[in-house]
JSON list of C-alpha atoms in Angstrom, two decimals:
[
{"chain": "A", "resi": 91, "resn": "GLN", "atom": "CA", "xyz": [82.63, 101.98, 30.82]},
{"chain": "A", "resi": 92, "resn": "LYS", "atom": "CA", "xyz": [80.34, 100.20, 33.24]},
{"chain": "A", "resi": 93, "resn": "GLU", "atom": "CA", "xyz": [80.52, 96.43, 33.47]},
{"chain": "A", "resi": 94, "resn": "VAL", "atom": "CA", "xyz": [76.77, 96.05, 32.95]},
{"chain": "A", "resi": 95, "resn": "GLU", "atom": "CA", "xyz": [74.52, 98.57, 31.22]},
{"chain": "A", "resi": 96, "resn": "GLN", "atom": "CA", "xyz": [70.76, 98.73, 31.22]},
{"chain": "A", "resi": 97, "resn": "ASN", "atom": "CA", "xyz": [68.28, 101.35, 30.06]},
{"chain": "A", "resi": 98, "resn": "SER", "atom": "CA", "xyz": [66.98, 102.93, 33.24]},
{"chain": "A", "resi": 99, "resn": "GLY", "atom": "CA", "xyz": [63.54, 103.46, 31.74]},
{"chain": "A", "resi": 100, "resn": "PRO", "atom": "CA", "xyz": [60.91, 103.93, 32.85]},
{"chain": "A", "resi": 101, "resn": "LEU", "atom": "CA", "xyz": [59.39, 101.41, 30.52]},
{"chain": "A", "resi": 102, "resn": "SER", "atom": "CA", "xyz": [55.60, 101.38, 30.35]},
{"chain": "A", "resi": 103, "resn": "VAL", "atom": "CA", "xyz": [53.56, 98.66, 28.68]},
{"chain": "A", "resi": 104, "resn": "PRO", "atom": "CA", "xyz": [49.82, 97.94, 28.70]},
{"chain": "A", "resi": 105, "resn": "GLU", "atom": "CA", "xyz": [48.51, 94.90, 30.53]},
{"chain": "A", "resi": 106, "resn": "GLY", "atom": "CA", "xyz": [48.75, 91.79, 28.37]},
{"chain": "A", "resi": 107, "resn": "ALA", "atom": "CA", "xyz": [51.58, 93.15, 26.21]},
{"chain": "A", "resi": 108, "resn": "ILE", "atom": "CA", "xyz": [55.16, 91.88, 25.94]},
{"chain": "A", "resi": 109, "resn": "ALA", "atom": "CA", "xyz": [57.75, 93.77, 27.97]},
{"chain": "A", "resi": 110, "resn": "SER", "atom": "CA", "xyz": [61.29, 93.64, 26.61]},
{"chain": "A", "resi": 111, "resn": "LEU", "atom": "CA", "xyz": [64.24, 94.46, 28.87]},
{"chain": "A", "resi": 112, "resn": "ASN", "atom": "CA", "xyz": [67.79, 94.67, 27.60]},
{"chain": "A", "resi": 113, "resn": "CYS", "atom": "CA", "xyz": [71.26, 94.47, 29.08]},
{"chain": "A", "resi": 114, "resn": "THR", "atom": "CA", "xyz": [74.78, 94.63, 27.69]},
{"chain": "A", "resi": 115, "resn": "TYR", "atom": "CA", "xyz": [78.01, 93.67, 29.43]},
{"chain": "A", "resi": 116, "resn": "SER", "atom": "CA", "xyz": [81.65, 94.45, 28.83]},
{"chain": "A", "resi": 117, "resn": "ASP", "atom": "CA", "xyz": [83.56, 91.37, 30.05]},
{"chain": "A", "resi": 118, "resn": "ARG", "atom": "CA", "xyz": [83.65, 88.94, 27.14]},
{"chain": "A", "resi": 119, "resn": "GLY", "atom": "CA", "xyz": [84.68, 86.16, 29.52]},
{"chain": "A", "resi": 120, "resn": "SER", "atom": "CA", "xyz": [81.48, 86.42, 31.58]},
{"chain": "A", "resi": 121, "resn": "GLN", "atom": "CA", "xyz": [79.98, 83.05, 32.34]},
{"chain": "A", "resi": 122, "resn": "SER", "atom": "CA", "xyz": [76.64, 83.46, 34.07]},
{"chain": "A", "resi": 123, "resn": "PHE", "atom": "CA", "xyz": [73.75, 85.84, 33.58]},
{"chain": "A", "resi": 124, "resn": "PHE", "atom": "CA", "xyz": [70.85, 86.61, 35.87]},
{"chain": "A", "resi": 125, "resn": "TRP", "atom": "CA", "xyz": [67.69, 88.65, 36.00]},
{"chain": "A", "resi": 126, "resn": "TYR", "atom": "CA", "xyz": [66.38, 89.88, 39.34]},
{"chain": "A", "resi": 127, "resn": "ARG", "atom": "CA", "xyz": [63.13, 91.64, 40.09]},
{"chain": "A", "resi": 128, "resn": "GLN", "atom": "CA", "xyz": [63.07, 94.25, 42.84]},
{"chain": "A", "resi": 129, "resn": "TYR", "atom": "CA", "xyz": [59.88, 95.75, 44.17]},
{"chain": "A", "resi": 130, "resn": "SER", "atom": "CA", "xyz": [60.13, 99.13, 45.83]},
{"chain": "A", "resi": 131, "resn": "GLY", "atom": "CA", "xyz": [61.46, 98.78, 49.37]},
{"chain": "A", "resi": 132, "resn": "LYS", "atom": "CA", "xyz": [62.23, 95.08, 48.92]},
{"chain": "A", "resi": 133, "resn": "SER", "atom": "CA", "xyz": [65.36, 93.08, 48.16]},
{"chain": "A", "resi": 134, "resn": "PRO", "atom": "CA", "xyz": [66.11, 91.62, 44.71]},
{"chain": "A", "resi": 135, "resn": "GLU", "atom": "CA", "xyz": [64.39, 88.34, 43.83]},
{"chain": "A", "resi": 136, "resn": "LEU", "atom": "CA", "xyz": [65.98, 85.95, 41.33]},
{"chain": "A", "resi": 137, "resn": "ILE", "atom": "CA", "xyz": [63.60, 85.25, 38.45]},
{"chain": "A", "resi": 138, "resn": "MET", "atom": "CA", "xyz": [65.80, 83.84, 35.68]},
{"chain": "A", "resi": 139, "resn": "PHE", "atom": "CA", "xyz": [69.33, 82.67, 35.04]},
{"chain": "A", "resi": 140, "resn": "ILE", "atom": "CA", "xyz": [70.95, 81.66, 31.77]},
{"chain": "A", "resi": 141, "resn": "TYR", "atom": "CA", "xyz": [74.39, 80.25, 31.04]},
{"chain": "A", "resi": 142, "resn": "SER", "atom": "CA", "xyz": [74.28, 79.22, 27.36]},
{"chain": "A", "resi": 143, "resn": "ASN", "atom": "CA", "xyz": [73.60, 81.11, 24.16]},
{"chain": "A", "resi": 144, "resn": "GLY", "atom": "CA", "xyz": [70.02, 81.06, 23.03]},
{"chain": "A", "resi": 145, "resn": "ASP", "atom": "CA", "xyz": [66.66, 81.28, 24.74]},
{"chain": "A", "resi": 146, "resn": "LYS", "atom": "CA", "xyz": [65.50, 79.95, 28.08]},
{"chain": "A", "resi": 147, "resn": "GLU", "atom": "CA", "xyz": [61.82, 79.98, 28.93]},
{"chain": "A", "resi": 148, "resn": "ASP", "atom": "CA", "xyz": [60.18, 79.79, 32.36]},
{"chain": "A", "resi": 149, "resn": "GLY", "atom": "CA", "xyz": [56.47, 80.47, 32.39]},
{"chain": "A", "resi": 150, "resn": "ARG", "atom": "CA", "xyz": [55.82, 83.97, 31.11]},
{"chain": "A", "resi": 151, "resn": "PHE", "atom": "CA", "xyz": [59.53, 84.83, 31.21]},
{"chain": "A", "resi": 152, "resn": "THR", "atom": "CA", "xyz": [62.09, 84.23, 28.47]},
{"chain": "A", "resi": 153, "resn": "ALA", "atom": "CA", "xyz": [65.77, 85.06, 28.86]},
{"chain": "A", "resi": 154, "resn": "GLN", "atom": "CA", "xyz": [67.86, 85.46, 25.72]},
{"chain": "A", "resi": 155, "resn": "LEU", "atom": "CA", "xyz": [71.66, 85.37, 25.65]},
{"chain": "A", "resi": 156, "resn": "ASN", "atom": "CA", "xyz": [73.97, 86.31, 22.81]},
{"chain": "A", "resi": 157, "resn": "LYS", "atom": "CA", "xyz": [77.58, 86.06, 23.97]},
{"chain": "A", "resi": 158, "resn": "ALA", "atom": "CA", "xyz": [79.01, 87.18, 20.63]},
{"chain": "A", "resi": 159, "resn": "SER", "atom": "CA", "xyz": [77.12, 90.47, 20.94]},
{"chain": "A", "resi": 160, "resn": "GLN", "atom": "CA", "xyz": [77.53, 90.56, 24.75]},
{"chain": "A", "resi": 161, "resn": "TYR", "atom": "CA", "xyz": [73.83, 91.03, 25.10]},
{"chain": "A", "resi": 162, "resn": "VAL", "atom": "CA", "xyz": [71.20, 89.50, 27.37]},
{"chain": "A", "resi": 163, "resn": "SER", "atom": "CA", "xyz": [67.51, 90.26, 27.40]},
{"chain": "A", "resi": 164, "resn": "LEU", "atom": "CA", "xyz": [64.37, 89.39, 29.32]},
{"chain": "A", "resi": 165, "resn": "LEU", "atom": "CA", "xyz": [60.94, 89.12, 27.73]},
{"chain": "A", "resi": 166, "resn": "ILE", "atom": "CA", "xyz": [57.83, 89.14, 29.87]},
{"chain": "A", "resi": 167, "resn": "ARG", "atom": "CA", "xyz": [54.76, 87.88, 28.02]},
{"chain": "A", "resi": 168, "resn": "ASP", "atom": "CA", "xyz": [51.19, 88.73, 29.01]},
{"chain": "A", "resi": 169, "resn": "SER", "atom": "CA", "xyz": [52.47, 91.46, 31.34]},
{"chain": "A", "resi": 170, "resn": "GLN", "atom": "CA", "xyz": [50.50, 91.95, 34.54]},
{"chain": "A", "resi": 171, "resn": "PRO", "atom": "CA", "xyz": [50.32, 94.96, 36.88]},
{"chain": "A", "resi": 172, "resn": "SER", "atom": "CA", "xyz": [52.09, 92.79, 39.48]},
{"chain": "A", "resi": 173, "resn": "ASP", "atom": "CA", "xyz": [55.12, 92.72, 37.14]},
{"chain": "A", "resi": 174, "resn": "SER", "atom": "CA", "xyz": [55.63, 96.44, 37.81]},
{"chain": "A", "resi": 175, "resn": "ALA", "atom": "CA", "xyz": [59.05, 96.60, 39.45]},
{"chain": "A", "resi": 176, "resn": "THR", "atom": "CA", "xyz": [62.69, 97.35, 38.75]},
{"chain": "A", "resi": 177, "resn": "TYR", "atom": "CA", "xyz": [64.49, 94.60, 36.86]},
{"chain": "A", "resi": 178, "resn": "LEU", "atom": "CA", "xyz": [68.18, 94.13, 37.52]},
{"chain": "A", "resi": 179, "resn": "CYS", "atom": "CA", "xyz": [70.55, 92.40, 35.14]},
{"chain": "A", "resi": 180, "resn": "ALA", "atom": "CA", "xyz": [73.53, 90.70, 36.81]},
{"chain": "A", "resi": 181, "resn": "VAL", "atom": "CA", "xyz": [76.60, 89.17, 35.21]},
{"chain": "A", "resi": 182, "resn": "ALA", "atom": "CA", "xyz": [79.18, 86.93, 36.87]},
{"chain": "A", "resi": 183, "resn": "ASN", "atom": "CA", "xyz": [82.69, 86.92, 35.46]},
{"chain": "A", "resi": 184, "resn": "THR", "atom": "CA", "xyz": [85.20, 84.09, 35.39]},
{"chain": "A", "resi": 185, "resn": "GLY", "atom": "CA", "xyz": [86.21, 84.92, 38.95]},
{"chain": "A", "resi": 186, "resn": "ASN", "atom": "CA", "xyz": [82.55, 84.58, 39.95]},
{"chain": "A", "resi": 187, "resn": "GLN", "atom": "CA", "xyz": [82.34, 88.24, 40.88]},
{"chain": "A", "resi": 188, "resn": "PHE", "atom": "CA", "xyz": [78.89, 89.67, 40.28]},
{"chain": "A", "resi": 189, "resn": "TYR", "atom": "CA", "xyz": [78.20, 92.96, 38.54]},
{"chain": "A", "resi": 190, "resn": "PHE", "atom": "CA", "xyz": [74.74, 94.48, 38.50]},
{"chain": "A", "resi": 191, "resn": "GLY", "atom": "CA", "xyz": [73.18, 96.96, 36.15]},
{"chain": "A", "resi": 192, "resn": "THR", "atom": "CA", "xyz": [71.39, 99.94, 37.66]},
{"chain": "A", "resi": 193, "resn": "GLY", "atom": "CA", "xyz": [68.04, 98.43, 36.71]},
{"chain": "A", "resi": 194, "resn": "THR", "atom": "CA", "xyz": [65.12, 99.14, 34.40]},
{"chain": "A", "resi": 195, "resn": "SER", "atom": "CA", "xyz": [61.90, 100.38, 35.95]},
{"chain": "A", "resi": 196, "resn": "LEU", "atom": "CA", "xyz": [58.86, 98.66, 34.41]},
{"chain": "A", "resi": 197, "resn": "THR", "atom": "CA", "xyz": [55.28, 99.84, 34.81]},
{"chain": "A", "resi": 198, "resn": "VAL", "atom": "CA", "xyz": [52.43, 97.70, 33.51]},
{"chain": "A", "resi": 199, "resn": "ILE", "atom": "CA", "xyz": [49.36, 99.81, 32.94]},
{"chain": "A", "resi": 200, "resn": "PRO", "atom": "CA", "xyz": [45.99, 98.10, 33.64]},
{"chain": "B", "resi": 295, "resn": "LYS", "atom": "CA", "xyz": [63.32, 76.16, 53.85]},
{"chain": "B", "resi": 296, "resn": "ALA", "atom": "CA", "xyz": [64.01, 79.49, 55.53]},
{"chain": "B", "resi": 297, "resn": "GLY", "atom": "CA", "xyz": [65.47, 82.23, 53.40]},
{"chain": "B", "resi": 298, "resn": "VAL", "atom": "CA", "xyz": [68.42, 84.50, 54.01]},
{"chain": "B", "resi": 299, "resn": "THR", "atom": "CA", "xyz": [68.03, 86.53, 57.18]},
{"chain": "B", "resi": 300, "resn": "GLN", "atom": "CA", "xyz": [69.72, 89.79, 58.06]},
{"chain": "B", "resi": 301, "resn": "THR", "atom": "CA", "xyz": [69.85, 91.68, 61.33]},
{"chain": "B", "resi": 302, "resn": "PRO", "atom": "CA", "xyz": [69.18, 94.34, 62.23]},
{"chain": "B", "resi": 303, "resn": "ARG", "atom": "CA", "xyz": [66.75, 95.53, 59.58]},
{"chain": "B", "resi": 304, "resn": "TYR", "atom": "CA", "xyz": [67.26, 99.21, 60.36]},
{"chain": "B", "resi": 305, "resn": "LEU", "atom": "CA", "xyz": [70.12, 101.13, 61.94]},
{"chain": "B", "resi": 306, "resn": "ILE", "atom": "CA", "xyz": [70.77, 104.78, 62.63]},
{"chain": "B", "resi": 307, "resn": "LYS", "atom": "CA", "xyz": [74.32, 105.81, 63.46]},
{"chain": "B", "resi": 308, "resn": "THR", "atom": "CA", "xyz": [76.33, 109.01, 63.56]},
{"chain": "B", "resi": 309, "resn": "ARG", "atom": "CA", "xyz": [79.49, 109.87, 61.67]},
{"chain": "B", "resi": 310, "resn": "GLY", "atom": "CA", "xyz": [82.62, 108.31, 63.11]},
{"chain": "B", "resi": 311, "resn": "GLN", "atom": "CA", "xyz": [80.84, 105.38, 64.73]},
{"chain": "B", "resi": 312, "resn": "GLN", "atom": "CA", "xyz": [81.22, 101.80, 63.63]},
{"chain": "B", "resi": 313, "resn": "VAL", "atom": "CA", "xyz": [78.55, 99.24, 62.82]},
{"chain": "B", "resi": 314, "resn": "THR", "atom": "CA", "xyz": [78.28, 95.46, 62.50]},
{"chain": "B", "resi": 315, "resn": "LEU", "atom": "CA", "xyz": [75.69, 93.79, 60.33]},
{"chain": "B", "resi": 316, "resn": "SER", "atom": "CA", "xyz": [74.80, 90.11, 60.42]},
{"chain": "B", "resi": 317, "resn": "CYS", "atom": "CA", "xyz": [73.68, 87.66, 57.75]},
{"chain": "B", "resi": 318, "resn": "SER", "atom": "CA", "xyz": [72.52, 84.06, 58.09]},
{"chain": "B", "resi": 319, "resn": "PRO", "atom": "CA", "xyz": [72.46, 82.21, 54.75]},
{"chain": "B", "resi": 320, "resn": "ILE", "atom": "CA", "xyz": [69.98, 79.63, 53.58]},
{"chain": "B", "resi": 321, "resn": "SER", "atom": "CA", "xyz": [70.64, 76.31, 55.29]},
{"chain": "B", "resi": 322, "resn": "GLY", "atom": "CA", "xyz": [73.28, 74.40, 53.35]},
{"chain": "B", "resi": 323, "resn": "HIS", "atom": "CA", "xyz": [74.60, 77.45, 51.53]},
{"chain": "B", "resi": 324, "resn": "ARG", "atom": "CA", "xyz": [78.28, 78.10, 52.15]},
{"chain": "B", "resi": 325, "resn": "SER", "atom": "CA", "xyz": [78.87, 81.19, 50.05]},
{"chain": "B", "resi": 326, "resn": "VAL", "atom": "CA", "xyz": [77.84, 84.62, 51.31]},
{"chain": "B", "resi": 327, "resn": "SER", "atom": "CA", "xyz": [78.25, 87.85, 49.39]},
{"chain": "B", "resi": 328, "resn": "TRP", "atom": "CA", "xyz": [77.65, 91.41, 50.56]},
{"chain": "B", "resi": 329, "resn": "TYR", "atom": "CA", "xyz": [76.39, 94.32, 48.48]},
{"chain": "B", "resi": 330, "resn": "GLN", "atom": "CA", "xyz": [75.74, 98.00, 48.99]},
{"chain": "B", "resi": 331, "resn": "GLN", "atom": "CA", "xyz": [72.72, 99.49, 47.22]},
{"chain": "B", "resi": 332, "resn": "THR", "atom": "CA", "xyz": [72.24, 103.22, 46.81]},
{"chain": "B", "resi": 333, "resn": "PRO", "atom": "CA", "xyz": [69.91, 105.12, 44.45]},
{"chain": "B", "resi": 334, "resn": "GLY", "atom": "CA", "xyz": [72.82, 106.68, 42.56]},
{"chain": "B", "resi": 335, "resn": "GLN", "atom": "CA", "xyz": [75.21, 103.73, 42.27]},
{"chain": "B", "resi": 336, "resn": "GLY", "atom": "CA", "xyz": [72.86, 100.78, 42.27]},
{"chain": "B", "resi": 337, "resn": "LEU", "atom": "CA", "xyz": [74.05, 97.44, 43.63]},
{"chain": "B", "resi": 338, "resn": "GLN", "atom": "CA", "xyz": [77.77, 97.31, 44.25]},
{"chain": "B", "resi": 339, "resn": "PHE", "atom": "CA", "xyz": [79.69, 94.22, 45.28]},
{"chain": "B", "resi": 340, "resn": "LEU", "atom": "CA", "xyz": [81.56, 94.44, 48.58]},
{"chain": "B", "resi": 341, "resn": "PHE", "atom": "CA", "xyz": [83.00, 90.97, 49.18]},
{"chain": "B", "resi": 342, "resn": "GLU", "atom": "CA", "xyz": [82.29, 87.26, 49.08]},
{"chain": "B", "resi": 343, "resn": "TYR", "atom": "CA", "xyz": [83.08, 84.59, 51.63]},
{"chain": "B", "resi": 344, "resn": "PHE", "atom": "CA", "xyz": [83.23, 80.85, 51.21]},
{"chain": "B", "resi": 345, "resn": "SER", "atom": "CA", "xyz": [84.27, 78.42, 53.95]},
{"chain": "B", "resi": 346, "resn": "GLU", "atom": "CA", "xyz": [85.33, 81.28, 56.22]},
{"chain": "B", "resi": 347, "resn": "THR", "atom": "CA", "xyz": [87.69, 82.76, 53.61]},
{"chain": "B", "resi": 348, "resn": "GLN", "atom": "CA", "xyz": [87.25, 85.95, 51.63]},
{"chain": "B", "resi": 349, "resn": "ARG", "atom": "CA", "xyz": [87.33, 84.89, 47.97]},
{"chain": "B", "resi": 350, "resn": "ASN", "atom": "CA", "xyz": [86.44, 88.11, 46.18]},
{"chain": "B", "resi": 351, "resn": "LYS", "atom": "CA", "xyz": [86.56, 91.76, 47.11]},
{"chain": "B", "resi": 352, "resn": "GLY", "atom": "CA", "xyz": [85.00, 94.78, 45.46]},
{"chain": "B", "resi": 353, "resn": "ASN", "atom": "CA", "xyz": [86.38, 98.27, 45.19]},
{"chain": "B", "resi": 354, "resn": "PHE", "atom": "CA", "xyz": [85.58, 99.61, 48.65]},
{"chain": "B", "resi": 355, "resn": "PRO", "atom": "CA", "xyz": [87.90, 101.20, 51.24]},
{"chain": "B", "resi": 356, "resn": "GLY", "atom": "CA", "xyz": [89.41, 99.19, 54.05]},
{"chain": "B", "resi": 357, "resn": "ARG", "atom": "CA", "xyz": [86.80, 100.61, 56.45]},
{"chain": "B", "resi": 358, "resn": "PHE", "atom": "CA", "xyz": [84.55, 97.88, 55.09]},
{"chain": "B", "resi": 359, "resn": "SER", "atom": "CA", "xyz": [85.44, 94.44, 56.36]},
{"chain": "B", "resi": 360, "resn": "GLY", "atom": "CA", "xyz": [83.76, 91.15, 56.94]},
{"chain": "B", "resi": 361, "resn": "ARG", "atom": "CA", "xyz": [84.13, 87.64, 58.18]},
{"chain": "B", "resi": 362, "resn": "GLN", "atom": "CA", "xyz": [82.41, 84.30, 58.00]},
{"chain": "B", "resi": 363, "resn": "PHE", "atom": "CA", "xyz": [81.97, 81.77, 60.75]},
{"chain": "B", "resi": 364, "resn": "SER", "atom": "CA", "xyz": [82.12, 77.99, 60.61]},
{"chain": "B", "resi": 365, "resn": "ASN", "atom": "CA", "xyz": [78.31, 77.80, 60.43]},
{"chain": "B", "resi": 366, "resn": "SER", "atom": "CA", "xyz": [78.44, 80.03, 57.31]},
{"chain": "B", "resi": 367, "resn": "ARG", "atom": "CA", "xyz": [76.90, 83.01, 59.10]},
{"chain": "B", "resi": 368, "resn": "SER", "atom": "CA", "xyz": [78.63, 86.22, 58.10]},
{"chain": "B", "resi": 369, "resn": "GLU", "atom": "CA", "xyz": [79.16, 89.64, 59.56]},
{"chain": "B", "resi": 370, "resn": "MET", "atom": "CA", "xyz": [80.08, 92.89, 57.90]},
{"chain": "B", "resi": 371, "resn": "ASN", "atom": "CA", "xyz": [81.72, 95.75, 59.75]},
{"chain": "B", "resi": 372, "resn": "VAL", "atom": "CA", "xyz": [82.01, 99.37, 58.74]},
{"chain": "B", "resi": 373, "resn": "SER", "atom": "CA", "xyz": [84.31, 101.54, 60.82]},
{"chain": "B", "resi": 374, "resn": "THR", "atom": "CA", "xyz": [84.50, 105.34, 61.02]},
{"chain": "B", "resi": 375, "resn": "LEU", "atom": "CA", "xyz": [81.13, 105.80, 59.35]},
{"chain": "B", "resi": 376, "resn": "GLU", "atom": "CA", "xyz": [80.69, 108.54, 56.77]},
{"chain": "B", "resi": 377, "resn": "LEU", "atom": "CA", "xyz": [77.47, 110.16, 55.54]},
{"chain": "B", "resi": 378, "resn": "GLY", "atom": "CA", "xyz": [77.98, 108.45, 52.18]},
{"chain": "B", "resi": 379, "resn": "ASP", "atom": "CA", "xyz": [77.76, 105.03, 53.83]},
{"chain": "B", "resi": 380, "resn": "SER", "atom": "CA", "xyz": [74.01, 105.47, 54.19]},
{"chain": "B", "resi": 381, "resn": "ALA", "atom": "CA", "xyz": [72.59, 102.68, 52.06]},
{"chain": "B", "resi": 382, "resn": "LEU", "atom": "CA", "xyz": [70.77, 99.38, 51.96]},
{"chain": "B", "resi": 383, "resn": "TYR", "atom": "CA", "xyz": [73.23, 96.58, 52.71]},
{"chain": "B", "resi": 384, "resn": "LEU", "atom": "CA", "xyz": [72.25, 93.28, 51.21]},
{"chain": "B", "resi": 385, "resn": "CYS", "atom": "CA", "xyz": [73.72, 89.86, 51.66]},
{"chain": "B", "resi": 386, "resn": "ALA", "atom": "CA", "xyz": [73.17, 87.00, 49.26]},
{"chain": "B", "resi": 387, "resn": "SER", "atom": "CA", "xyz": [73.82, 83.31, 49.74]},
{"chain": "B", "resi": 388, "resn": "SER", "atom": "CA", "xyz": [74.62, 80.59, 47.26]},
{"chain": "B", "resi": 389, "resn": "PHE", "atom": "CA", "xyz": [74.79, 76.81, 47.45]},
{"chain": "B", "resi": 390, "resn": "ARG", "atom": "CA", "xyz": [77.48, 76.31, 44.88]},
{"chain": "B", "resi": 391, "resn": "PRO", "atom": "CA", "xyz": [81.08, 77.18, 45.70]},
{"chain": "B", "resi": 392, "resn": "TYR", "atom": "CA", "xyz": [82.67, 80.32, 44.32]},
{"chain": "B", "resi": 393, "resn": "TRP", "atom": "CA", "xyz": [84.63, 78.41, 41.68]},
{"chain": "B", "resi": 394, "resn": "SER", "atom": "CA", "xyz": [81.49, 76.90, 40.18]},
{"chain": "B", "resi": 395, "resn": "GLU", "atom": "CA", "xyz": [80.36, 78.17, 36.82]},
{"chain": "B", "resi": 396, "resn": "TYR", "atom": "CA", "xyz": [76.76, 78.02, 38.03]},
{"chain": "B", "resi": 397, "resn": "ASN", "atom": "CA", "xyz": [76.05, 80.12, 41.04]},
{"chain": "B", "resi": 398, "resn": "GLU", "atom": "CA", "xyz": [72.56, 81.47, 41.65]},
{"chain": "B", "resi": 399, "resn": "GLN", "atom": "CA", "xyz": [72.45, 83.95, 44.52]},
{"chain": "B", "resi": 400, "resn": "PHE", "atom": "CA", "xyz": [69.49, 84.58, 46.81]},
{"chain": "B", "resi": 401, "resn": "PHE", "atom": "CA", "xyz": [69.18, 87.85, 48.67]},
{"chain": "B", "resi": 402, "resn": "GLY", "atom": "CA", "xyz": [68.18, 88.64, 52.22]},
{"chain": "B", "resi": 403, "resn": "PRO", "atom": "CA", "xyz": [65.83, 91.52, 53.10]},
{"chain": "B", "resi": 404, "resn": "GLY", "atom": "CA", "xyz": [68.70, 93.90, 53.75]},
{"chain": "B", "resi": 405, "resn": "THR", "atom": "CA", "xyz": [69.78, 96.26, 56.50]},
{"chain": "B", "resi": 406, "resn": "ARG", "atom": "CA", "xyz": [68.92, 99.91, 55.98]},
{"chain": "B", "resi": 407, "resn": "LEU", "atom": "CA", "xyz": [71.76, 101.98, 57.45]},
{"chain": "B", "resi": 408, "resn": "THR", "atom": "CA", "xyz": [71.34, 105.70, 57.97]},
{"chain": "B", "resi": 409, "resn": "VAL", "atom": "CA", "xyz": [74.37, 107.76, 58.97]},
{"chain": "B", "resi": 410, "resn": "LEU", "atom": "CA", "xyz": [73.62, 111.17, 60.49]}
]
């Protein structure tokens, strides 16, 4: 079983819609959760982090964490073509070792 | 504030050779982590350094090694290169120490290594 699992996609949404990206993790003791965006040929860019159960909003992005279900998600409201990228979920365990999912490819259709 | 820098950006080597990659973290950041990214395996953790000491190590063979200098710059070395070592090697820096519960990492542009 992989430490972090994501649907690889591709996920396609129309411009202006809400994109929903999901991630599950296996280490119940994980402490920190991150979402990175990676454009083709570029390095990952940190867009959200969340440490406590519940929702965290930053502009058009909302991260949701449910530690009991070992589930973290990212919602992108009013999706734009510039949001088209691969989104990586990362989880840091109690030893502060990071595990990344393989990423979900998102395409926003104009 | 300048971001994480990595040199060189591209490298072509042949099997059996060795290679050294360099990473300069964001000013003030003392933690540097290295990752290997391939299309099939995604991002895989290699190791993390803090204050010149390796604090965490991923599941890679001993051919992969690293070190960190007193100015927090880090190098990664791969000896006896294999075809499967072809990948994008990324380093990430963090301000908070490795023991901190809160530890956002920021990535450099990566070094693309091709092994022929």
